[in-house]
Every structure is written in C-alpha cells, then in structure tokens.
Amino acid sequence: MADETIFRIKERIRQEMRDLLGVTMADGGAIDRQALPAQIDSVAHEVCADFGISDENWIGYIIKSTIDDFIGLGPL
C-alpha cells in the first residue's frame, strides 16, 4: 500500500477521533484512555472500508500506529 494512502487514511481517522473526542469533552466528559483503542479500532475499520481496504494486516498496522500517535508514542 502506498505511503500516501496510509497517510490519508490516518489523517481521516485522526480527524474523526478529534470530532468524537471534542463532542465528549464539550459535554463535560473526559477522555477515557482505556476506551481509546477500541474507539480508534472502530473508526479505523469504517475509514478503511471507505477506502476499500479489507486486509486485516494493513488495518491492524494502521490501528496500531494511530493508537501510538494518540498516546504520544509516535512512530517508534
């Protein structure tokens, strides 16, 4: 898969997560760091489906790297 495609997918996942978390925080809620991976997993599967990606290895890679980005590990 091309780096450009992965970048676009991850960017869309990040935007959807920001939107989701923004609504939670606007309602007075806090970010549940325990639930964050499951939320990212759900959003990532939807976004990957929109991009026509069904290979679970690629989806797993995208999910792991996006979770790492969100919790501050970045690309290690």
Short mmCIF file of N, CA and C in Angstrom, two decimals:
data_model
loop_
_atom_site.label_atom_id
_atom_site.label_comp_id
_atom_site.label_asym_id
_atom_site.label_seq_id
_atom_site.Cartn_x
_atom_site.Cartn_y
_atom_site.Cartn_z
N MET A 1 0.85 -1.16 0.00
CA MET A 1 0.00 0.00 0.00
C MET A 1 0.90 1.24 0.00
N ALA A 2 0.50 2.24 -0.74
CA ALA A 2 1.31 3.45 -0.87
C ALA A 2 1.29 4.28 0.41
N ASP A 3 2.43 4.89 0.71
CA ASP A 3 2.53 5.75 1.89
C ASP A 3 1.49 6.86 1.86
N GLU A 4 1.22 7.40 0.70
CA GLU A 4 0.23 8.48 0.56
C GLU A 4 -1.15 8.01 1.00
N THR A 5 -1.51 6.80 0.64
CA THR A 5 -2.82 6.26 1.03
C THR A 5 -2.89 6.07 2.54
N ILE A 6 -1.84 5.51 3.11
CA ILE A 6 -1.80 5.31 4.56
C ILE A 6 -1.91 6.66 5.27
N PHE A 7 -1.18 7.65 4.77
CA PHE A 7 -1.23 8.99 5.36
C PHE A 7 -2.64 9.55 5.31
N ARG A 8 -3.32 9.43 4.19
CA ARG A 8 -4.68 9.95 4.05
C ARG A 8 -5.65 9.22 4.98
N ILE A 9 -5.50 7.91 5.09
CA ILE A 9 -6.36 7.13 5.99
C ILE A 9 -6.15 7.57 7.43
N LYS A 10 -4.89 7.64 7.86
CA LYS A 10 -4.61 8.02 9.24
C LYS A 10 -5.06 9.44 9.53
N GLU A 11 -4.92 10.32 8.57
CA GLU A 11 -5.37 11.70 8.75
C GLU A 11 -6.88 11.76 8.95
N ARG A 12 -7.61 10.97 8.18
CA ARG A 12 -9.06 10.94 8.34
C ARG A 12 -9.47 10.32 9.67
N ILE A 13 -8.78 9.27 10.08
CA ILE A 13 -9.07 8.66 11.39
C ILE A 13 -8.83 9.69 12.49
N ARG A 14 -7.71 10.39 12.42
CA ARG A 14 -7.40 11.40 13.44
C ARG A 14 -8.48 12.48 13.49
N GLN A 15 -8.93 12.93 12.31
CA GLN A 15 -9.96 13.97 12.28
C GLN A 15 -11.27 13.46 12.89
N GLU A 16 -11.67 12.25 12.53
CA GLU A 16 -12.91 11.69 13.09
C GLU A 16 -12.79 11.49 14.60
N MET A 17 -11.62 11.09 15.07
CA MET A 17 -11.41 10.92 16.50
C MET A 17 -11.44 12.28 17.21
N ARG A 18 -10.84 13.30 16.61
CA ARG A 18 -10.90 14.64 17.20
C ARG A 18 -12.34 15.10 17.32
N ASP A 19 -13.11 14.86 16.27
CA ASP A 19 -14.53 15.23 16.30
C ASP A 19 -15.26 14.48 17.41
N LEU A 20 -15.02 13.17 17.49
CA LEU A 20 -15.66 12.34 18.50
C LEU A 20 -15.26 12.77 19.92
N LEU A 21 -13.97 12.97 20.13
CA LEU A 21 -13.49 13.35 21.45
C LEU A 21 -13.90 14.78 21.79
N GLY A 22 -13.99 15.64 20.80
CA GLY A 22 -14.42 17.01 21.03
C GLY A 22 -15.84 17.07 21.55
N VAL A 23 -16.71 16.22 21.01
CA VAL A 23 -18.10 16.16 21.48
C VAL A 23 -18.13 15.67 22.91
N THR A 24 -17.35 14.65 23.22
CA THR A 24 -17.30 14.10 24.58
C THR A 24 -16.85 15.17 25.57
N MET A 25 -15.80 15.89 25.22
CA MET A 25 -15.25 16.90 26.12
C MET A 25 -16.19 18.10 26.22
N ALA A 26 -16.87 18.45 25.13
CA ALA A 26 -17.80 19.58 25.16
C ALA A 26 -18.98 19.29 26.08
N ASP A 27 -19.32 18.01 26.23
CA ASP A 27 -20.41 17.62 27.12
C ASP A 27 -19.93 17.47 28.57
N GLY A 28 -18.71 17.88 28.84
CA GLY A 28 -18.18 17.81 30.20
C GLY A 28 -17.50 16.50 30.53
N GLY A 29 -17.37 15.62 29.55
CA GLY A 29 -16.73 14.34 29.78
C GLY A 29 -15.22 14.42 29.63
N ALA A 30 -14.56 13.41 30.10
CA ALA A 30 -13.11 13.31 29.97
C ALA A 30 -12.80 12.19 28.99
N ILE A 31 -11.61 12.24 28.45
CA ILE A 31 -11.17 11.19 27.53
C ILE A 31 -10.89 9.93 28.35
N ASP A 32 -11.52 8.85 27.98
CA ASP A 32 -11.31 7.57 28.64
C ASP A 32 -10.16 6.86 27.92
N ARG A 33 -8.97 6.95 28.49
CA ARG A 33 -7.79 6.38 27.84
C ARG A 33 -7.89 4.86 27.68
N GLN A 34 -8.68 4.21 28.54
CA GLN A 34 -8.86 2.76 28.42
C GLN A 34 -9.72 2.42 27.20
N ALA A 35 -10.69 3.28 26.90
CA ALA A 35 -11.60 3.03 25.79
C ALA A 35 -11.05 3.54 24.46
N LEU A 36 -10.01 4.36 24.50
CA LEU A 36 -9.47 4.97 23.29
C LEU A 36 -9.09 3.95 22.22
N PRO A 37 -8.36 2.87 22.54
CA PRO A 37 -8.02 1.91 21.50
C PRO A 37 -9.24 1.30 20.80
N ALA A 38 -10.28 0.99 21.55
CA ALA A 38 -11.49 0.42 20.95
C ALA A 38 -12.19 1.44 20.05
N GLN A 39 -12.18 2.70 20.46
CA GLN A 39 -12.78 3.75 19.64
C GLN A 39 -12.00 3.92 18.34
N ILE A 40 -10.68 3.94 18.45
CA ILE A 40 -9.84 4.08 17.25
C ILE A 40 -10.05 2.87 16.34
N ASP A 41 -10.11 1.68 16.92
CA ASP A 41 -10.34 0.46 16.14
C ASP A 41 -11.62 0.57 15.33
N SER A 42 -12.68 1.01 15.97
CA SER A 42 -13.98 1.13 15.30
C SER A 42 -13.93 2.14 14.16
N VAL A 43 -13.38 3.32 14.46
CA VAL A 43 -13.28 4.37 13.44
C VAL A 43 -12.38 3.91 12.30
N ALA A 44 -11.26 3.27 12.63
CA ALA A 44 -10.31 2.83 11.61
C ALA A 44 -10.94 1.81 10.66
N HIS A 45 -11.70 0.88 11.19
CA HIS A 45 -12.36 -0.10 10.32
C HIS A 45 -13.34 0.58 9.37
N GLU A 46 -14.08 1.58 9.86
CA GLU A 46 -15.00 2.31 8.99
C GLU A 46 -14.26 3.06 7.90
N VAL A 47 -13.20 3.77 8.29
CA VAL A 47 -12.43 4.56 7.33
C VAL A 47 -11.76 3.64 6.32
N CYS A 48 -11.17 2.56 6.77
CA CYS A 48 -10.52 1.62 5.84
C CYS A 48 -11.54 1.05 4.86
N ALA A 49 -12.72 0.74 5.33
CA ALA A 49 -13.77 0.24 4.42
C ALA A 49 -14.11 1.29 3.38
N ASP A 50 -14.16 2.56 3.79
CA ASP A 50 -14.43 3.64 2.84
C ASP A 50 -13.35 3.72 1.77
N PHE A 51 -12.12 3.38 2.14
CA PHE A 51 -11.00 3.40 1.20
C PHE A 51 -10.87 2.08 0.44
N GLY A 52 -11.76 1.13 0.73
CA GLY A 52 -11.73 -0.16 0.04
C GLY A 52 -10.66 -1.10 0.56
N ILE A 53 -10.23 -0.90 1.79
CA ILE A 53 -9.18 -1.74 2.37
C ILE A 53 -9.82 -2.76 3.31
N SER A 54 -9.55 -4.02 3.04
CA SER A 54 -10.11 -5.08 3.87
C SER A 54 -9.05 -6.00 4.45
N ASP A 55 -7.80 -5.82 4.06
CA ASP A 55 -6.70 -6.65 4.54
C ASP A 55 -6.46 -6.35 6.03
N GLU A 56 -6.74 -7.33 6.89
CA GLU A 56 -6.63 -7.13 8.34
C GLU A 56 -5.20 -6.80 8.79
N ASN A 57 -4.20 -7.26 8.05
CA ASN A 57 -2.82 -6.92 8.41
C ASN A 57 -2.59 -5.42 8.27
N TRP A 58 -3.04 -4.84 7.15
CA TRP A 58 -2.90 -3.40 6.93
C TRP A 58 -3.75 -2.63 7.92
N ILE A 59 -4.96 -3.08 8.15
CA ILE A 59 -5.84 -2.39 9.09
C ILE A 59 -5.22 -2.42 10.49
N GLY A 60 -4.68 -3.57 10.89
CA GLY A 60 -4.01 -3.68 12.19
C GLY A 60 -2.83 -2.73 12.30
N TYR A 61 -2.04 -2.64 11.23
CA TYR A 61 -0.90 -1.71 11.21
C TYR A 61 -1.38 -0.27 11.38
N ILE A 62 -2.42 0.10 10.65
CA ILE A 62 -2.95 1.46 10.71
C ILE A 62 -3.50 1.75 12.11
N ILE A 63 -4.21 0.80 12.69
CA ILE A 63 -4.77 0.98 14.02
C ILE A 63 -3.65 1.16 15.04
N LYS A 64 -2.65 0.27 15.02
CA LYS A 64 -1.56 0.35 15.99
C LYS A 64 -0.81 1.67 15.87
N SER A 65 -0.49 2.08 14.66
CA SER A 65 0.27 3.33 14.52
C SER A 65 -0.58 4.55 14.89
N THR A 66 -1.88 4.48 14.66
CA THR A 66 -2.76 5.59 15.05
C THR A 66 -2.89 5.66 16.56
N ILE A 67 -3.03 4.51 17.21
CA ILE A 67 -3.08 4.49 18.69
C ILE A 67 -1.77 5.05 19.25
N ASP A 68 -0.64 4.64 18.69
CA ASP A 68 0.65 5.14 19.14
C ASP A 68 0.72 6.66 18.99
N ASP A 69 0.20 7.18 17.89
CA ASP A 69 0.17 8.62 17.68
C ASP A 69 -0.67 9.32 18.75
N PHE A 70 -1.81 8.75 19.05
CA PHE A 70 -2.73 9.37 20.02
C PHE A 70 -2.19 9.36 21.44
N ILE A 71 -1.47 8.31 21.81
CA ILE A 71 -0.98 8.25 23.19
C ILE A 71 0.45 8.80 23.31
N GLY A 72 0.94 9.36 22.23
CA GLY A 72 2.20 10.07 22.29
C GLY A 72 3.44 9.27 22.00
N LEU A 73 3.30 8.05 21.53
CA LEU A 73 4.49 7.26 21.21
C LEU A 73 5.03 7.59 19.83
N GLY A 74 4.15 8.03 18.94
CA GLY A 74 4.57 8.34 17.58
C GLY A 74 5.16 7.14 16.91
N PRO A 75 5.86 7.37 15.81
CA PRO A 75 6.48 6.25 15.09
C PRO A 75 7.75 5.78 15.77
N LEU A 76 7.66 4.71 16.53
CA LEU A 76 8.83 4.15 17.20
C LEU A 76 9.43 3.02 16.40
#
